[in-house]
Short mmCIF file of C-alpha atoms (C1' of nucleotides) in Angstrom, two decimals:
data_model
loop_
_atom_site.label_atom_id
_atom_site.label_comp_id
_atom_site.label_asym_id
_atom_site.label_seq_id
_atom_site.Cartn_x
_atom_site.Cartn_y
_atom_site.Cartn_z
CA UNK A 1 -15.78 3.01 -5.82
CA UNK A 2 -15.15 0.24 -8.05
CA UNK A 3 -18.59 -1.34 -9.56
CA UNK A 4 -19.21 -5.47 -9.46
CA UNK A 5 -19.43 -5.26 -13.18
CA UNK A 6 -15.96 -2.86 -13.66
CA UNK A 7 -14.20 -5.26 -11.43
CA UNK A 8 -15.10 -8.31 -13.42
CA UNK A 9 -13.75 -6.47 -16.49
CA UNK A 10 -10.85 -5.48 -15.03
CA UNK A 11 -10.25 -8.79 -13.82
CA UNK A 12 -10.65 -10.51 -17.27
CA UNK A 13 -7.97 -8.16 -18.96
CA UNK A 14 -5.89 -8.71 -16.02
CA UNK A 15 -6.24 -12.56 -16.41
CA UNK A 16 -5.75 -12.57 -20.01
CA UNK A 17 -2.46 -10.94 -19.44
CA UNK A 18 -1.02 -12.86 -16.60
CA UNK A 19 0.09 -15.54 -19.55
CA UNK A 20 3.35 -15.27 -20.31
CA UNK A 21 2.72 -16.71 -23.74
CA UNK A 22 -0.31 -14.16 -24.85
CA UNK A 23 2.12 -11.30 -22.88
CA UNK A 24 4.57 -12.05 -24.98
CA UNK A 25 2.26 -11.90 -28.17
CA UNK A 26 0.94 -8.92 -26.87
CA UNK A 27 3.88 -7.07 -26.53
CA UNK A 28 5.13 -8.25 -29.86
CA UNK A 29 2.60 -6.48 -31.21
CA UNK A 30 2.04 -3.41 -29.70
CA UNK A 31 3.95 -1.29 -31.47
CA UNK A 32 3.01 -2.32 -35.46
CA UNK A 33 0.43 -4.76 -36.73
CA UNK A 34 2.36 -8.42 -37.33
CA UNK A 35 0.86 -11.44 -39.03
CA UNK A 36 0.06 -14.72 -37.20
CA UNK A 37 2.79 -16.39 -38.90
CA UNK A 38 5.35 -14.02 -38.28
CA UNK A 39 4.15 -13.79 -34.25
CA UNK A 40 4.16 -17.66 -34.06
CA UNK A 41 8.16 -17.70 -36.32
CA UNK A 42 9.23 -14.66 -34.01
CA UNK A 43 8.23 -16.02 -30.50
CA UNK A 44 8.91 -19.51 -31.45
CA UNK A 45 4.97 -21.09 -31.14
CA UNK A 46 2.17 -22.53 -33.18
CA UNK A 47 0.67 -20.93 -35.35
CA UNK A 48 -2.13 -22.83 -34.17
CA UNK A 49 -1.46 -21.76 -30.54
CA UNK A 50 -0.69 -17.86 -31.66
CA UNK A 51 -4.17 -18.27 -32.85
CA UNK A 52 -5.79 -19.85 -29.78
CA UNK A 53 -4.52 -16.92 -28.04
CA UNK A 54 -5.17 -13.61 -30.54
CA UNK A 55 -8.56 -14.94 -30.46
CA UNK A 56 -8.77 -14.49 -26.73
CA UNK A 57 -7.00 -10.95 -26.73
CA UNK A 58 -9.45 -9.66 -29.94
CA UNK A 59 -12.62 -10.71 -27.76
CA UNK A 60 -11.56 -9.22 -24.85
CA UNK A 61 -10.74 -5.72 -27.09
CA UNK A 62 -6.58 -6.04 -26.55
CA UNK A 63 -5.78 -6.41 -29.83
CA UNK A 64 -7.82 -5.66 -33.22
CA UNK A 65 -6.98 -7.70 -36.71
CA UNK A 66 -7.18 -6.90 -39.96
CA UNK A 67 -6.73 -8.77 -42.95
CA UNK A 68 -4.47 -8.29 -46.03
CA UNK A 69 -4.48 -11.13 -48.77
CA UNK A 70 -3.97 -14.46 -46.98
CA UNK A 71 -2.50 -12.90 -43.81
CA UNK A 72 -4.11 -11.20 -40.77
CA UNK A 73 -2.45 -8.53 -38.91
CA UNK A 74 -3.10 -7.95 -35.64
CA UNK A 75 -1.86 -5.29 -33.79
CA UNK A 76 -2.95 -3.24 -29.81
CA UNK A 77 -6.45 -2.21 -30.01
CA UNK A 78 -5.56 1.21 -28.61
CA UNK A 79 -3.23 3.97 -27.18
CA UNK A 80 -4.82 2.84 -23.56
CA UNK A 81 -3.35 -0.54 -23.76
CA UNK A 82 -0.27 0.43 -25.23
CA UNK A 83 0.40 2.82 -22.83
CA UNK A 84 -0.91 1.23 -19.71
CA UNK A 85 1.56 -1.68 -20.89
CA UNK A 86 4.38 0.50 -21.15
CA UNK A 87 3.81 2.03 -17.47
CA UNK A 88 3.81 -1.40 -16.05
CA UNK A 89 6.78 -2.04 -17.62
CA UNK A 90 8.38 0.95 -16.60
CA UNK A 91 6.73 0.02 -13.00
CA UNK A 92 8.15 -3.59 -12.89
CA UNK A 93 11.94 -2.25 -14.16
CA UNK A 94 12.28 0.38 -11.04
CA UNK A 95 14.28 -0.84 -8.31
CA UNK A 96 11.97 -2.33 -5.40
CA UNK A 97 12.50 -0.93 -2.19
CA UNK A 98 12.59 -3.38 0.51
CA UNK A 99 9.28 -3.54 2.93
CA UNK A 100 7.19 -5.99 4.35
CA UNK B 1 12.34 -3.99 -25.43
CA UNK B 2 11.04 -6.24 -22.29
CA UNK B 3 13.50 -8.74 -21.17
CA UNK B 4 12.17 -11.99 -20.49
CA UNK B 5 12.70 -11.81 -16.56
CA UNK B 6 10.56 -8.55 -16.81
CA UNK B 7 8.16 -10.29 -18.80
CA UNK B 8 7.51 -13.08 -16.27
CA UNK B 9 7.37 -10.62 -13.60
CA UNK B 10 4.91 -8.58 -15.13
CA UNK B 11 2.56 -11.91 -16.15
CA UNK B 12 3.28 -12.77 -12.57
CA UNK B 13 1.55 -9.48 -11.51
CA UNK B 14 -1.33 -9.63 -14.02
CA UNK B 15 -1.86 -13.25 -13.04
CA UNK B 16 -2.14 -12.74 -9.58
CA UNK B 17 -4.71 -9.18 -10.60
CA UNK B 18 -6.80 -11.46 -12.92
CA UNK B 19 -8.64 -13.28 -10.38
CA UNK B 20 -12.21 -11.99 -9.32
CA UNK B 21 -12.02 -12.69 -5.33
CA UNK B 22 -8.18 -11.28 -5.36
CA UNK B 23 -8.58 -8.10 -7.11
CA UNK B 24 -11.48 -7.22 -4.80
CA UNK B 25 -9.23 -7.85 -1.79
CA UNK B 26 -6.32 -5.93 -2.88
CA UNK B 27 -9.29 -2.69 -3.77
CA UNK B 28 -10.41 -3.41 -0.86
CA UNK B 29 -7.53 -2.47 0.96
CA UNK B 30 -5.60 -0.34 -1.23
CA UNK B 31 -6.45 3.05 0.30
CA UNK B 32 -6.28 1.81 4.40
CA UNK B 33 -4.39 -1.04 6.24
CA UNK B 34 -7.96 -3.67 6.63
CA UNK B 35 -7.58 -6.82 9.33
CA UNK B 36 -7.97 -10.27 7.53
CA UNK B 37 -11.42 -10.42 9.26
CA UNK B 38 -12.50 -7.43 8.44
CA UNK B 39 -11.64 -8.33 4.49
CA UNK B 40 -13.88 -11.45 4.95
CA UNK B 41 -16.54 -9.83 6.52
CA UNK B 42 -16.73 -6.91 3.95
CA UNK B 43 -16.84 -9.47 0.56
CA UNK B 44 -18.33 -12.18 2.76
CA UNK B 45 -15.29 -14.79 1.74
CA UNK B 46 -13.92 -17.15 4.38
CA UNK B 47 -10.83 -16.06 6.94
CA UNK B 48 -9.12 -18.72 5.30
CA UNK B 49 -9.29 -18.05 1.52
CA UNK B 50 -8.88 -14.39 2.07
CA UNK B 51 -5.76 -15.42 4.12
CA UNK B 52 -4.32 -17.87 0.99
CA UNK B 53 -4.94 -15.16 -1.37
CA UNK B 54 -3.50 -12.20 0.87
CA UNK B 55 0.11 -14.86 0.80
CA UNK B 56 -0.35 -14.56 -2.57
CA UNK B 57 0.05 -10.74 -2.94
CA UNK B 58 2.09 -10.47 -0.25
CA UNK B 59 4.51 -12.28 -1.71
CA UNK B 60 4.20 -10.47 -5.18
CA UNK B 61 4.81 -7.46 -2.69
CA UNK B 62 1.05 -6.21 -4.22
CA UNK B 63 0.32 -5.47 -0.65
CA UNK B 64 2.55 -5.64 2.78
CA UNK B 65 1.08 -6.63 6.30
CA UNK B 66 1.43 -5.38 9.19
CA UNK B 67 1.11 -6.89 13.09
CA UNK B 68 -1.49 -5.16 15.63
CA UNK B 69 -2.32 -7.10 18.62
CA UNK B 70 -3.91 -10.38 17.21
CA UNK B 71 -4.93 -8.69 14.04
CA UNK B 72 -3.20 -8.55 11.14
CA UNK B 73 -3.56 -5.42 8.40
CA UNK B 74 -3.01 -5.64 4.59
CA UNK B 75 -2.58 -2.07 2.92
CA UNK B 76 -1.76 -1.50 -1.12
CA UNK B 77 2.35 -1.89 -1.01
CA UNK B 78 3.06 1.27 -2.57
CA UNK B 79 1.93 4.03 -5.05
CA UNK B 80 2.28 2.64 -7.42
CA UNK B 81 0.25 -0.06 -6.76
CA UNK B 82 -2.45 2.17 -5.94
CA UNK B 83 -2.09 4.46 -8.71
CA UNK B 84 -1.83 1.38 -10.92
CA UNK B 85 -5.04 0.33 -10.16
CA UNK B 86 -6.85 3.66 -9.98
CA UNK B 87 -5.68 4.19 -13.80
CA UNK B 88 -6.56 0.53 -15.06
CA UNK B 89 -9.83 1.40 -13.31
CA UNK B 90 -10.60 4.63 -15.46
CA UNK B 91 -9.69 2.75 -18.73
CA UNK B 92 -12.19 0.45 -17.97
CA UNK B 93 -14.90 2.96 -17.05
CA UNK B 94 -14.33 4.60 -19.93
CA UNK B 95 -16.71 3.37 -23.37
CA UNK B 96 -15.30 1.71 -25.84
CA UNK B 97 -15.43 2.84 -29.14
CA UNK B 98 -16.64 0.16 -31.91
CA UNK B 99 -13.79 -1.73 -33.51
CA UNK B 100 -13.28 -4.89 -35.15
"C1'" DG C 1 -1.17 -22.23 32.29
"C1'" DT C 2 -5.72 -22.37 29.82
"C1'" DA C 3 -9.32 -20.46 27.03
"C1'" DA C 4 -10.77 -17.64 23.33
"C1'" DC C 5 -9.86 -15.26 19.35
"C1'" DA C 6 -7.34 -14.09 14.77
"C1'" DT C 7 -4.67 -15.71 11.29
"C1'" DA C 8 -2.11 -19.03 8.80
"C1'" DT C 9 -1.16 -23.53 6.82
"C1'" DG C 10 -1.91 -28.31 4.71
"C1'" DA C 11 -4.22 -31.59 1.98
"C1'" DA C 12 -7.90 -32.73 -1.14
"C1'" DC C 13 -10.99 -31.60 -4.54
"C1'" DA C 14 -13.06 -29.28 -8.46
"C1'" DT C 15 -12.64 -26.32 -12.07
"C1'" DG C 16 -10.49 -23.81 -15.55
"C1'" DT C 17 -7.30 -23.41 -19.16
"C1'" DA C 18 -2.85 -23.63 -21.82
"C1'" DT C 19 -1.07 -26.63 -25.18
"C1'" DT C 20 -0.95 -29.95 -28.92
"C1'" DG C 21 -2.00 -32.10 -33.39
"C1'" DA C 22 -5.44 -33.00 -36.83
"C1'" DA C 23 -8.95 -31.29 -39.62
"C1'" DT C 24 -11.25 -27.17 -41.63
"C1'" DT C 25 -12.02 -22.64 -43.59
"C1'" DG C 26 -10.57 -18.81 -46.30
"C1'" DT C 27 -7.51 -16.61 -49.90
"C1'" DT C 28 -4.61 -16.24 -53.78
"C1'" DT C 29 -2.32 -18.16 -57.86
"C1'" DG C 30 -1.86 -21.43 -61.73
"C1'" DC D 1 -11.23 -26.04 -60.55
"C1'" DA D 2 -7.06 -27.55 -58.17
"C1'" DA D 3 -3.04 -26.60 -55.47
"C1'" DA D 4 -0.58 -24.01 -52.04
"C1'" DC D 5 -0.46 -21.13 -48.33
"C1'" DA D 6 -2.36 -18.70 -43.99
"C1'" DA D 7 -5.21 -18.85 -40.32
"C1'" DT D 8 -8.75 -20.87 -37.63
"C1'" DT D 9 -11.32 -24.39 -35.25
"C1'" DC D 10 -12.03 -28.89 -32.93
"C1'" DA D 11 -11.14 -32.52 -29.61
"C1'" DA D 12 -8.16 -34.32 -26.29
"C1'" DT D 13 -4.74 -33.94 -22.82
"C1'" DA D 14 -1.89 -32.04 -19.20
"C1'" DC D 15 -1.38 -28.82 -15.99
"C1'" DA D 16 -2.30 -25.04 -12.90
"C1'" DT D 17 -4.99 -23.12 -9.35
"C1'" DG D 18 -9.15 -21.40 -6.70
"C1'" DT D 19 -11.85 -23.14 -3.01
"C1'" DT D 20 -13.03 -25.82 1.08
"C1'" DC D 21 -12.42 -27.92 5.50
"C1'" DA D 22 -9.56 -29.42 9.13
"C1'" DT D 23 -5.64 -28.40 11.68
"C1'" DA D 24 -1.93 -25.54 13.44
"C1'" DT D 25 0.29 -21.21 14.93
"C1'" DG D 26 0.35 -16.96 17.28
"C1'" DT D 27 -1.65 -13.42 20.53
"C1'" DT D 28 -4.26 -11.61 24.35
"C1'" DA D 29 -7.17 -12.06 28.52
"C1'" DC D 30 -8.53 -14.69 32.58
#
DNA sequence: GTAACATATGAACATGTATTGAATTGTTTG
DNA sequence: CAAACAATTCAATACATGTTCATATGTTAC
């Protein structure tokens, strides 16, 4: 079964994803690193707010940043989020069958 | 890419995953149909919050009810669900690896 | 029908948090 | 060193929502 501990941890990367706006940064970046300013231009936000939000994804492991020059790139932390992000995708695009 | 309705959906279902109380209800009864009494007894949460929460994922179709004399039993909605969870449980059972 | 039980709902409260704008830190270029 | 740019941090605000308690609905047994 499912430790206190796992479920807490599950729960936070759950949470941190139920945000449309980090989702959004989150899948903007999955695929290839992309600097805060280009995030904030390409989703339409704040830097400042792009920010607020890569900081929460990096602590919780989502993402990982690196810095080049002035910028920092930030980009999925792993092929377990990237993948587990494209299965829920696939999961939410199939047709729902009707139940109760 | 992810259109933005499948975007919200998704947060929608992350959001609902990312709270402590409502993930353990939904592993709580994600293998076997469990009475709203018997989900309050088991994580020792009141009849009436596990019944507020259990509208919640009902209505994300997360789980489905079902009627049985004045009982009423909350089971995983579907595979995918289930097999959703079990996976998001192994990556997080699994150690991380030291990254920055 | 009434009583007892199981579940659901409504309103109120407390807490958390997403967002904003200003100020700060870090980096490169002159 | 100063200026310009990128990103971060801080404080304040607005909003969402988890929880509680009281009340209501639905079901079965007497």
């Amino acid at each position: 079964m499912a430790s206190d501990h796992n479920i807490a941890e599950l729960a936070d990367l759950f949470r941190l994803l139920g945000d449309t706006t980090r989702l959004r940064i989150v899948l903007a970046c999955v695929s290839a690193p992309v600097s805060v300013g280009d995030l904030a231009h390409k989703l339409d936000l704040s830097p400042s707010l792009v920010s607020h939000h890569l900081r929460l994804l990096r602590a919780a492991r989502i993402v990982k940043s690196e810095r080049s020059g002035k910028q920092v790139f930030y980009v999925a932390a792993d092929q377990h989020i990237s993948g587990m992000l494209a299965d829920m995708l696939d999961h939410i695009s199939e047709p729902h069958p009707e139940a109760d």
